[in-house]
Amino acid sequence: MIGLSAAKPLYKKEFSAAAAFCSVTILMLAARYFSFYGFKGSDDLHYAFLSNHVLNGRYDMFFAQDIYAGRAVPVLYQALWFRLLGINDFTVCLPSLSVLILLAYVVCFKCGLQKNIRTVFLASSLIYFNPVVTRTTLGNLPDVYIALTALLVFLLIKKNVEQISLKQKMVSGTIAGILLTAGLFVKESIVLIYAALPFVLFFFRKKLSRYFITALAITVCMGGAGYLFFYYINTGDAFFHLVQIKNAAYFNTCSYQCLPQAEMIKRLTVTVPLAAVLSGAYPLLFLTAAFCSKSQGADPFTRYWKITFISLLVLAMYFPFSIFPYVPLCHDMRQFFFLFPFTAILFAGFLHQHMEDDKHVKAISITGSIVFALVTGLCSFYMPYNKWAVLCNALLALGFFINIFLKKKMRYFFFYGAIPLILFIGIAYPVYKKPHDGYNGLKSLHKKINGQTNFSSKAYYFLNNDTKTHYSLIDQFDTVKLFVNFDTVQRGFKPFRAYQQQDAFKNLQPGWLIVSDAYPENISAPAIHAVKQLLAGKFYSITVNKTTAYYLTSADAAEKILHLINSNSAGGNCY
């Protein structure tokens, strides 16, 4: 473990570090609150939908058409908050945010980093202040749960080397096995953690207790057997979750088996690094600069976390989630989020070890300036419209370059002050310019519709799933009302179709058709144009911002729109 300085009493250092952590956490929550503009409207709100099913006694984790239903941990955890605080924007985000804060706490205080203001401030900023984290915790998504599980499991392995008590070794092995078993009910990417275990255990086999390894192996085997038996007694098929995975498959940009072979080659080489650059995966980019500078030490702290990180990174890049055909992990950086805690630990540790060494600081500054100059160029080329991301990367490149020539005190300011500030500016940008006001428009529209006395109906129709899920959330997933997505082709997420009330298409009734330009439509442009032509001036309407609600006075009007949409929409994929 990295030693602590004796300059201050230990309790004062820890109090100052705790205060720094709380300050950064509050800053993150404030930025998230003031920059909130709605959800994505796909899987993030589908978990909320399932959590509401838990409260209504309708949740079925063995529903064959829904892969998300089998991810019981995030669903049940969110249902708990729904029960305690009701269904609203706050409780939709609260589960993943609470897990994120716990993750940041473990990184800063339990993984061997210096417990001082500078290190905690930087490490927590790396966790909190990047666009990937914002997307990963917008709604109750399971990726942050996987990141916490991975960190805790490998932390328990690291702690085992330091433990003397036989009881502690066996207890920590058992806890690690339980965490891995629980991860099976979180998300399928937990298999990467299982796959990385043998590599890490092999590298440190001489330092690990056989009692720890035995307890871990027994717990993992019993947990896996219990998992399969649980599915068998409830469905008659021990591998039923594979059925859910197969049934939920849909064509998307990560369907590499359906895309030209060139796309697969790109995925295995340049797509993931490019995605890291364009999505603002700053912890990975900072660590790249540190690795390139060759400033990392060979001490036990660095060696353990570096081997763990590299094992996970290689598996994330190339591990097959399907063998015939071969399908690797999706290149979306949200899927790689479990790597971020390890990058934050390593980069913060590198800086603490080498801040006093002028040679190493200059090496990190030189490589950092080169890395972020390249990142700035790539962002300018691929995302010229995102000037804010270009600016933040350019500031980092300039900062690293200037840091080459600065004196010691100013170097501390750059690494522990300027970097967190630039990262914070990056996520706080929506405070000044919201991407769109579609969600607030839907909220205002909802109030106006509920205030109508001449046009009352329990039926609500939508042209796409994003608008439907947002409006359903505003209505707290009211089971009395009918929410129908007219896009029956729906090339998006298959599980959403499975919950569509099919009887509604046979017995259409007067109701509100809600059309929002703030959310992307899955249906074709000709269909949208045809619908708007049909609606123009013929039905009572309410418009708020980019959203309009038309009151369809007859079932015939609803049927005509349904026919227009699906006769002009083209589905079809390789599934």
XYZ file of C-alpha atoms in Angstrom:
575
model
C 0.000 0.000 0.000
C 1.185 3.534 -0.696
C 2.477 4.980 2.538
C 0.938 7.960 4.289
C 2.869 11.112 5.024
C 3.443 12.063 8.661
C 3.071 15.792 8.000
C -0.415 15.823 9.508
C -2.087 13.659 12.142
C -3.862 10.749 10.503
C -7.328 11.756 11.673
C -6.916 15.265 10.207
C -5.807 13.863 6.851
C -8.758 11.487 6.721
C -11.206 14.220 7.737
C -9.862 16.516 5.013
C -10.062 13.693 2.459
C -13.645 12.908 3.489
C -14.554 16.589 3.156
C -12.998 16.680 -0.328
C -14.932 13.571 -1.360
C -18.231 14.984 -0.079
C -17.589 18.283 -1.870
C -16.928 16.620 -5.221
C -19.960 14.347 -4.749
C -22.222 17.322 -4.006
C -20.798 19.140 -7.025
C -21.554 16.124 -9.233
C -25.122 15.835 -7.920
C -25.712 19.565 -8.412
C -24.433 19.413 -11.993
C -26.621 16.402 -12.700
C -29.678 18.116 -11.223
C -29.293 21.369 -13.156
C -28.331 19.664 -16.421
C -31.101 17.052 -16.343
C -33.216 17.140 -19.507
C -34.856 13.734 -19.537
C -33.880 10.155 -20.133
C -32.854 8.193 -23.175
C -36.232 6.460 -23.171
C -35.093 2.935 -24.013
C -33.617 0.415 -21.572
C -33.132 3.054 -18.840
C -36.890 3.541 -18.485
C -37.666 -0.100 -19.193
C -36.064 -0.994 -15.845
C -38.346 1.595 -14.220
C -41.301 -0.004 -15.998
C -40.334 -3.422 -14.622
C -39.804 -2.000 -11.124
C -43.335 -0.633 -11.237
C -44.455 -4.163 -12.172
C -42.812 -5.376 -8.953
C -44.975 -2.987 -6.919
C -48.112 -4.131 -8.766
C -47.328 -7.826 -8.372
C -46.944 -8.233 -12.155
C -43.178 -8.650 -12.396
C -42.121 -11.877 -14.104
C -38.359 -12.353 -14.225
C -38.917 -15.496 -16.308
C -40.717 -13.716 -19.145
C -39.159 -15.407 -22.168
C -39.220 -12.344 -24.438
C -37.430 -9.959 -22.079
C -33.704 -10.152 -21.278
C -34.071 -7.240 -18.851
C -36.560 -9.122 -16.696
C -33.818 -11.578 -15.743
C -31.649 -8.758 -14.352
C -33.434 -8.855 -11.033
C -30.945 -6.931 -8.848
C -31.340 -3.469 -10.470
C -35.074 -4.040 -10.959
C -35.718 -4.944 -7.315
C -33.391 -2.260 -5.977
C -35.235 0.407 -7.916
C -38.577 -1.029 -6.807
C -37.434 -0.502 -3.217
C -36.879 3.213 -3.851
C -40.183 3.440 -5.714
C -41.897 1.968 -2.655
C -40.164 4.385 -0.279
C -40.228 7.638 -2.270
C -42.705 7.103 -5.106
C -42.182 7.075 -8.873
C -40.513 10.226 -10.165
C -37.401 11.453 -11.965
C -35.376 11.379 -8.756
C -36.144 7.769 -7.849
C -35.499 6.631 -11.431
C -31.932 7.971 -11.168
C -31.348 7.354 -7.449
C -30.406 3.628 -7.582
C -27.583 4.000 -10.095
C -26.372 7.262 -8.532
C -26.214 5.683 -5.068
C -24.190 2.777 -6.480
C -21.925 5.273 -8.298
C -21.232 7.169 -5.066
C -20.417 3.910 -3.271
C -18.116 2.988 -6.160
C -16.282 6.319 -5.922
C -15.977 5.927 -2.139
C -14.386 2.489 -2.494
C -11.956 3.821 -5.111
C -10.882 6.755 -2.943
C -10.710 5.139 0.495
C -10.435 1.357 0.230
C -8.096 0.610 -2.659
C -4.784 1.831 -1.241
C -4.706 5.404 -2.542
C -3.378 8.248 -0.419
C -6.147 9.552 1.821
C -5.360 13.211 1.273
C -7.281 16.054 -0.318
C -5.378 16.075 -3.618
C -5.586 12.373 -4.412
C -9.213 12.000 -3.322
C -10.204 15.114 -5.260
C -8.595 13.812 -8.452
C -9.746 10.183 -8.125
C -13.371 11.118 -7.394
C -13.342 13.631 -10.281
C -12.143 10.925 -12.672
C -15.053 8.729 -11.596
C -17.750 11.401 -11.588
C -16.833 13.914 -14.275
C -17.011 12.274 -17.678
C -19.843 11.964 -20.202
C -19.777 8.153 -20.144
C -20.683 8.124 -16.444
C -23.477 10.626 -17.066
C -25.021 8.312 -19.673
C -24.399 5.206 -17.573
C -26.275 6.596 -14.577
C -29.073 8.362 -16.470
C -31.806 6.054 -15.279
C -31.230 2.752 -13.533
C -28.743 1.030 -15.847
C -26.863 -2.061 -14.593
C -23.383 -1.150 -15.873
C -22.466 0.749 -12.709
C -23.513 -2.300 -10.638
C -21.110 -4.463 -12.670
C -18.323 -1.915 -12.114
C -18.864 -1.998 -8.348
C -18.995 -5.803 -8.304
C -15.749 -6.073 -10.294
C -13.958 -3.579 -8.058
C -15.078 -5.267 -4.833
C -14.110 -8.753 -6.034
C -10.603 -7.734 -7.047
C -10.231 -5.579 -3.949
C -10.996 -8.639 -1.806
C -8.296 -10.561 -3.681
C -5.812 -7.730 -3.061
C -6.725 -7.488 0.629
C -6.212 -11.228 1.000
C -2.491 -10.759 0.514
C -2.456 -8.430 3.534
C -4.710 -10.479 5.817
C -3.210 -12.705 8.498
C -6.249 -14.287 10.068
C -7.378 -17.575 8.547
C -10.979 -16.614 9.248
C -10.570 -13.343 7.324
C -9.167 -15.180 4.316
C -12.081 -17.616 4.173
C -14.694 -14.912 4.786
C -13.274 -12.658 2.047
C -13.213 -15.581 -0.417
C -16.820 -16.393 0.412
C -17.920 -12.763 0.022
C -16.177 -12.529 -3.363
C -18.024 -15.659 -4.510
C -21.368 -14.270 -3.331
C -20.747 -10.999 -5.199
C -19.983 -12.906 -8.397
C -23.158 -14.975 -8.010
C -25.244 -11.839 -7.429
C -23.668 -10.384 -10.568
C -25.385 -13.108 -12.606
C -28.669 -11.355 -11.767
C -27.298 -7.943 -12.786
C -26.040 -8.216 -16.365
C -24.461 -10.753 -18.689
C -21.162 -8.827 -18.859
C -20.372 -10.276 -15.414
C -18.857 -13.209 -17.330
C -15.873 -10.939 -18.063
C -15.153 -10.784 -14.341
C -15.397 -14.571 -14.090
C -13.020 -14.881 -17.060
C -10.483 -12.453 -15.563
C -10.315 -14.273 -12.221
C -8.035 -17.152 -13.359
C -5.520 -14.697 -14.857
C -5.301 -12.536 -11.731
C -5.212 -15.534 -9.405
C -2.442 -17.111 -11.505
C -0.262 -13.982 -11.431
C -0.525 -13.704 -7.651
C -0.778 -17.399 -6.798
C 2.323 -17.321 -4.575
C 0.899 -14.565 -2.376
C -2.681 -15.814 -2.142
C -3.803 -18.151 0.602
C -5.104 -21.544 -0.480
C -7.902 -21.051 2.071
C -9.044 -17.908 0.243
C -8.901 -19.632 -3.159
C -10.737 -22.693 -1.808
C -13.492 -20.578 -0.222
C -13.829 -18.555 -3.447
C -13.950 -21.663 -5.666
C -16.525 -23.433 -3.473
C -18.757 -20.345 -3.268
C -18.573 -19.713 -7.018
C -19.396 -23.334 -7.823
C -22.267 -23.442 -5.331
C -23.549 -20.073 -6.540
C -23.427 -21.147 -10.187
C -25.192 -24.414 -9.399
C -27.799 -22.554 -7.362
C -28.328 -20.093 -10.205
C -28.967 -22.901 -12.702
C -31.184 -24.786 -10.247
C -33.181 -21.617 -9.551
C -33.999 -21.287 -13.241
C -34.683 -25.007 -13.575
C -37.269 -25.179 -10.802
C -39.042 -22.065 -12.113
C -38.924 -22.716 -15.867
C -37.896 -26.341 -16.381
C -34.765 -25.164 -18.185
C -31.540 -24.479 -16.271
C -30.277 -22.332 -19.156
C -33.515 -20.408 -19.607
C -31.766 -17.040 -19.429
C -30.021 -17.921 -22.694
C -33.515 -18.203 -24.192
C -34.281 -14.689 -22.956
C -31.041 -13.426 -24.492
C -31.798 -15.048 -27.849
C -35.395 -13.813 -27.956
C -34.350 -10.254 -27.108
C -31.703 -10.005 -29.845
C -32.328 -7.210 -32.330
C -30.359 -5.611 -35.133
C -28.167 -2.687 -34.067
C -24.729 -1.195 -34.655
C -23.189 -3.925 -32.464
C -24.694 -6.818 -34.453
C -21.273 -7.612 -35.884
C -22.380 -11.024 -37.161
C -24.871 -9.248 -39.450
C -22.512 -6.522 -40.637
C -19.792 -6.680 -43.321
C -16.582 -8.379 -42.199
C -14.782 -5.053 -42.356
C -16.891 -3.863 -39.418
C -15.742 -6.821 -37.323
C -12.104 -6.046 -38.146
C -12.654 -2.427 -37.129
C -14.277 -3.536 -33.874
C -11.246 -5.675 -33.002
C -8.796 -2.872 -33.804
C -9.834 0.787 -33.938
C -13.546 1.066 -33.083
C -13.208 0.781 -29.293
C -10.295 3.264 -28.948
C -12.146 5.687 -31.220
C -15.310 5.256 -29.159
C -13.304 6.035 -26.011
C -12.043 9.245 -27.622
C -15.370 10.447 -29.005
C -17.459 9.552 -25.950
C -15.167 11.307 -23.466
C -13.844 8.279 -21.585
C -11.286 10.476 -19.820
C -10.039 7.952 -17.220
C -8.938 5.637 -20.053
C -7.295 8.526 -21.904
C -5.377 9.744 -18.841
C -4.169 6.229 -18.116
C -3.038 5.898 -21.741
C -0.856 8.968 -21.237
C 0.601 7.487 -18.036
C 1.287 4.102 -19.655
C 2.943 5.735 -22.665
C 5.199 7.791 -20.381
C 6.507 4.546 -18.769
C 6.180 6.286 -15.426
C 4.292 3.470 -13.721
C 6.144 1.864 -10.855
C 6.866 -1.760 -10.091
C 5.632 -1.568 -6.496
C 3.014 -4.128 -5.338
C 0.204 -1.534 -5.398
C 0.755 -0.579 -9.038
C 1.589 -4.097 -10.195
C -1.618 -5.604 -8.811
C -4.001 -3.004 -10.205
C -2.159 -2.851 -13.548
C -2.347 -6.618 -14.104
C -6.011 -6.622 -13.105
C -6.803 -3.745 -15.458
C -4.927 -5.226 -18.423
C -6.605 -8.623 -17.916
C -10.044 -7.001 -17.921
C -9.206 -4.740 -20.885
C -8.004 -7.603 -23.100
C -11.069 -9.682 -22.244
C -13.385 -6.721 -22.862
C -11.811 -6.273 -26.281
C -11.845 -9.872 -27.479
C -13.896 -12.152 -25.196
C -16.568 -13.966 -27.249
C -20.132 -13.452 -26.061
C -21.079 -15.808 -28.857
C -18.747 -18.306 -30.519
C -20.768 -19.374 -33.564
C -20.785 -16.723 -34.879
C -18.089 -14.833 -32.948
C -19.516 -11.704 -31.315
C -17.387 -9.533 -28.979
C -18.618 -6.958 -26.479
C -20.443 -3.971 -27.959
C -18.149 -0.984 -28.561
C -20.454 1.391 -26.676
C -18.287 2.838 -23.851
C -21.095 2.219 -21.384
C -20.286 -1.485 -21.729
C -16.649 -0.725 -20.776
C -17.522 1.317 -17.718
C -16.339 -1.424 -15.342
C -12.768 -0.492 -16.374
C -13.058 3.098 -15.151
C -12.500 2.484 -11.395
C -9.226 0.691 -12.142
C -8.042 3.514 -14.406
C -8.828 6.110 -11.733
C -6.873 4.120 -9.114
C -3.861 3.692 -11.383
C -3.668 7.267 -12.649
C -4.131 8.819 -9.189
C -1.551 6.369 -7.828
C 0.929 7.213 -10.608
C 0.704 10.911 -9.842
C 1.171 10.445 -6.105
C 4.241 8.284 -6.670
C 5.912 10.550 -9.214
C 4.917 14.136 -8.393
C 8.274 14.700 -6.676
C 10.235 13.298 -9.621
C 10.793 15.987 -12.240
C 11.729 13.464 -14.938
C 8.565 11.416 -14.544
C 6.287 14.463 -14.325
C 7.708 15.811 -17.565
C 7.261 12.409 -19.227
C 3.582 12.247 -18.225
C 3.099 15.880 -19.328
C 4.681 15.251 -22.744
C 2.668 12.089 -23.434
C -0.469 13.765 -22.085
C -0.085 16.712 -24.437
C 0.427 14.361 -27.402
C -2.519 12.099 -26.452
C -4.963 14.970 -25.981
C -3.729 16.803 -29.085
C -4.634 13.666 -31.047
C -7.952 13.410 -29.190
C -8.720 17.045 -30.040
C -7.975 16.394 -33.707
C -10.160 13.286 -33.805
C -13.045 15.068 -32.091
C -12.730 17.982 -34.525
C -12.840 15.575 -37.469
C -15.607 13.219 -36.307
C -17.669 15.604 -34.170
C -17.206 19.170 -35.504
C -20.660 20.006 -34.127
C -19.570 19.214 -30.538
C -17.402 22.264 -30.017
C -17.533 21.913 -26.239
C -15.866 18.477 -26.311
C -13.225 19.831 -28.698
C -12.610 22.766 -26.343
C -12.254 20.573 -23.227
C -9.769 18.262 -24.952
C -7.839 21.222 -26.348
C -7.613 22.718 -22.843
C -6.264 19.423 -21.513
C -3.693 19.208 -24.323
C -2.617 22.804 -23.685
C -2.491 22.218 -19.939
C -0.286 19.143 -20.268
C 2.009 21.041 -22.633
C 2.369 24.075 -20.353
C 2.891 21.742 -17.404
C 6.173 20.580 -18.965
C 7.707 23.960 -18.122
C 6.021 24.697 -14.800
C 7.561 24.588 -11.374
C 6.527 22.066 -8.719
C 3.727 24.050 -7.035
C 2.065 24.916 -10.323
C 2.265 21.277 -11.405
C 0.224 20.347 -8.370
C -2.340 22.956 -9.396
C -2.657 21.503 -12.904
C -2.992 17.845 -11.934
C -5.134 18.299 -8.855
C -6.986 21.510 -9.706
C -7.128 22.253 -13.411
C -7.848 18.686 -14.580
C -10.878 18.210 -12.262
C -12.123 21.689 -13.202
C -11.928 21.003 -16.958
C -13.650 17.643 -16.504
C -16.390 19.290 -14.452
C -16.922 21.952 -17.118
C -17.370 19.133 -19.625
C -20.307 17.540 -17.787
C -21.777 20.861 -16.622
C -22.145 22.205 -20.162
C -25.845 21.191 -20.451
C -26.529 23.602 -17.562
C -25.881 26.418 -20.043
C -27.303 24.766 -23.136
C -29.806 21.961 -22.788
C -29.769 19.469 -25.698
C -33.563 19.725 -26.006
C -36.588 20.498 -23.864
C -38.705 17.589 -25.033
C -39.157 16.031 -21.604
C -40.262 19.277 -19.955
C -42.529 19.798 -22.937
C -44.134 16.418 -22.297
C -44.623 17.307 -18.630
C -46.355 20.563 -19.526
C -48.428 18.787 -22.147
C -49.437 16.143 -19.596
C -50.804 18.839 -17.277
C -52.779 20.477 -20.087
C -54.256 17.168 -21.245
C -55.323 16.312 -17.707
C -56.981 19.731 -17.491
C -59.198 19.023 -20.509
C -62.816 18.277 -19.624
C -64.254 18.063 -23.146
C -61.656 15.625 -24.458
C -61.126 13.002 -21.772
C -59.781 9.573 -22.614
C -57.778 6.753 -21.056
C -56.055 5.956 -24.367
C -52.733 7.478 -25.415
C -51.059 6.752 -28.751
C -47.453 7.407 -29.781
C -45.341 7.197 -32.933
C -42.285 5.763 -31.195
C -41.213 4.080 -27.990
C -39.085 6.951 -26.615
C -42.043 9.312 -26.386
C -44.225 6.550 -24.981
C -41.856 5.587 -22.161
C -41.250 9.204 -21.112
C -44.973 9.955 -21.037
C -45.696 6.710 -19.176
C -43.161 7.706 -16.521
C -44.807 11.112 -16.119
C -48.076 9.232 -15.581
C -46.288 6.905 -13.100
C -46.938 3.927 -15.412
C -50.669 4.145 -14.678
C -52.051 0.638 -15.279
C -55.582 1.945 -15.807
C -54.582 3.971 -18.852
C -53.688 2.550 -22.238
C -50.287 3.500 -23.681
C -49.873 2.250 -27.246
C -46.925 2.611 -29.611
C -48.281 2.709 -33.163
C -44.935 1.625 -34.584
C -45.596 -2.118 -34.604
C -42.597 -2.796 -36.866
C -40.349 -1.150 -34.264
C -36.818 -1.998 -35.297
C -35.574 -1.098 -31.817
C -35.575 -3.121 -28.605
C -37.604 -6.297 -28.958
C -38.651 -6.550 -25.269
C -40.690 -3.366 -25.621
C -42.845 -5.008 -28.269
C -43.508 -7.959 -25.989
C -45.239 -5.692 -23.458
C -47.319 -3.906 -26.067
C -51.043 -4.353 -25.430
C -51.892 -6.214 -28.631
C -55.631 -6.143 -27.945
C -55.495 -2.372 -28.216
C -54.907 -2.618 -31.970
C -58.095 -4.650 -32.384
C -60.199 -2.315 -30.261
C -58.911 1.163 -30.918
C -60.821 3.977 -29.248
C -60.796 7.767 -29.222
C -57.718 9.120 -27.490
C -54.688 11.382 -27.613
C -52.004 10.921 -30.241
C -48.803 12.487 -28.920
C -46.145 13.437 -31.470
C -42.794 14.752 -30.242
C -40.026 16.019 -32.501
C -37.613 15.943 -29.545
C -37.102 12.181 -29.702
C -35.820 10.162 -32.673
C -38.466 8.307 -34.593
C -37.936 4.687 -35.612
C -40.591 4.922 -38.295
C -39.805 6.183 -41.781
C -39.897 9.813 -42.878
C -42.713 9.181 -45.421
C -44.850 7.729 -42.622
C -44.309 10.771 -40.411
C -45.092 13.117 -43.311
C -48.266 11.205 -44.164
C -49.463 11.277 -40.538
C -48.874 15.012 -40.198
C -50.731 15.650 -43.450
C -53.695 13.650 -42.184
C -53.737 15.451 -38.830
C -53.170 19.019 -40.065
C -56.117 21.222 -39.062
C -58.546 18.315 -38.694
C -58.258 17.493 -34.992
C -58.150 19.448 -31.768
C -54.540 19.821 -30.735
C -52.337 21.156 -27.942
C -48.724 22.124 -28.664
C -45.964 22.682 -26.113
C -42.455 23.331 -27.422
C -41.727 20.512 -29.895
C -44.565 18.250 -28.782
C -48.148 18.181 -30.032
C -51.111 16.148 -28.774
C -53.964 15.500 -31.223
C -57.291 14.279 -29.937
C -58.493 11.474 -32.224
C -62.266 11.618 -32.030
C -62.936 8.203 -33.518
C -61.489 4.719 -33.737
C -61.430 5.105 -37.529
C -58.952 7.972 -37.292
C -56.689 5.924 -35.035
C -56.880 2.930 -37.402
C -56.025 5.099 -40.396
C -52.924 6.469 -38.663
C -51.885 2.997 -37.571
C -52.175 1.799 -41.189
C -50.218 4.798 -42.518
C -47.345 4.256 -40.115
C -46.882 0.554 -40.668
C -47.447 0.577 -44.428
C -44.612 3.102 -44.779
C -42.252 1.598 -42.184
C -39.631 -0.927 -43.157
C -38.479 -3.423 -40.563
C -36.320 -6.425 -41.175
C -32.964 -7.510 -39.821
C -30.767 -10.574 -39.609
C -32.648 -12.075 -36.643
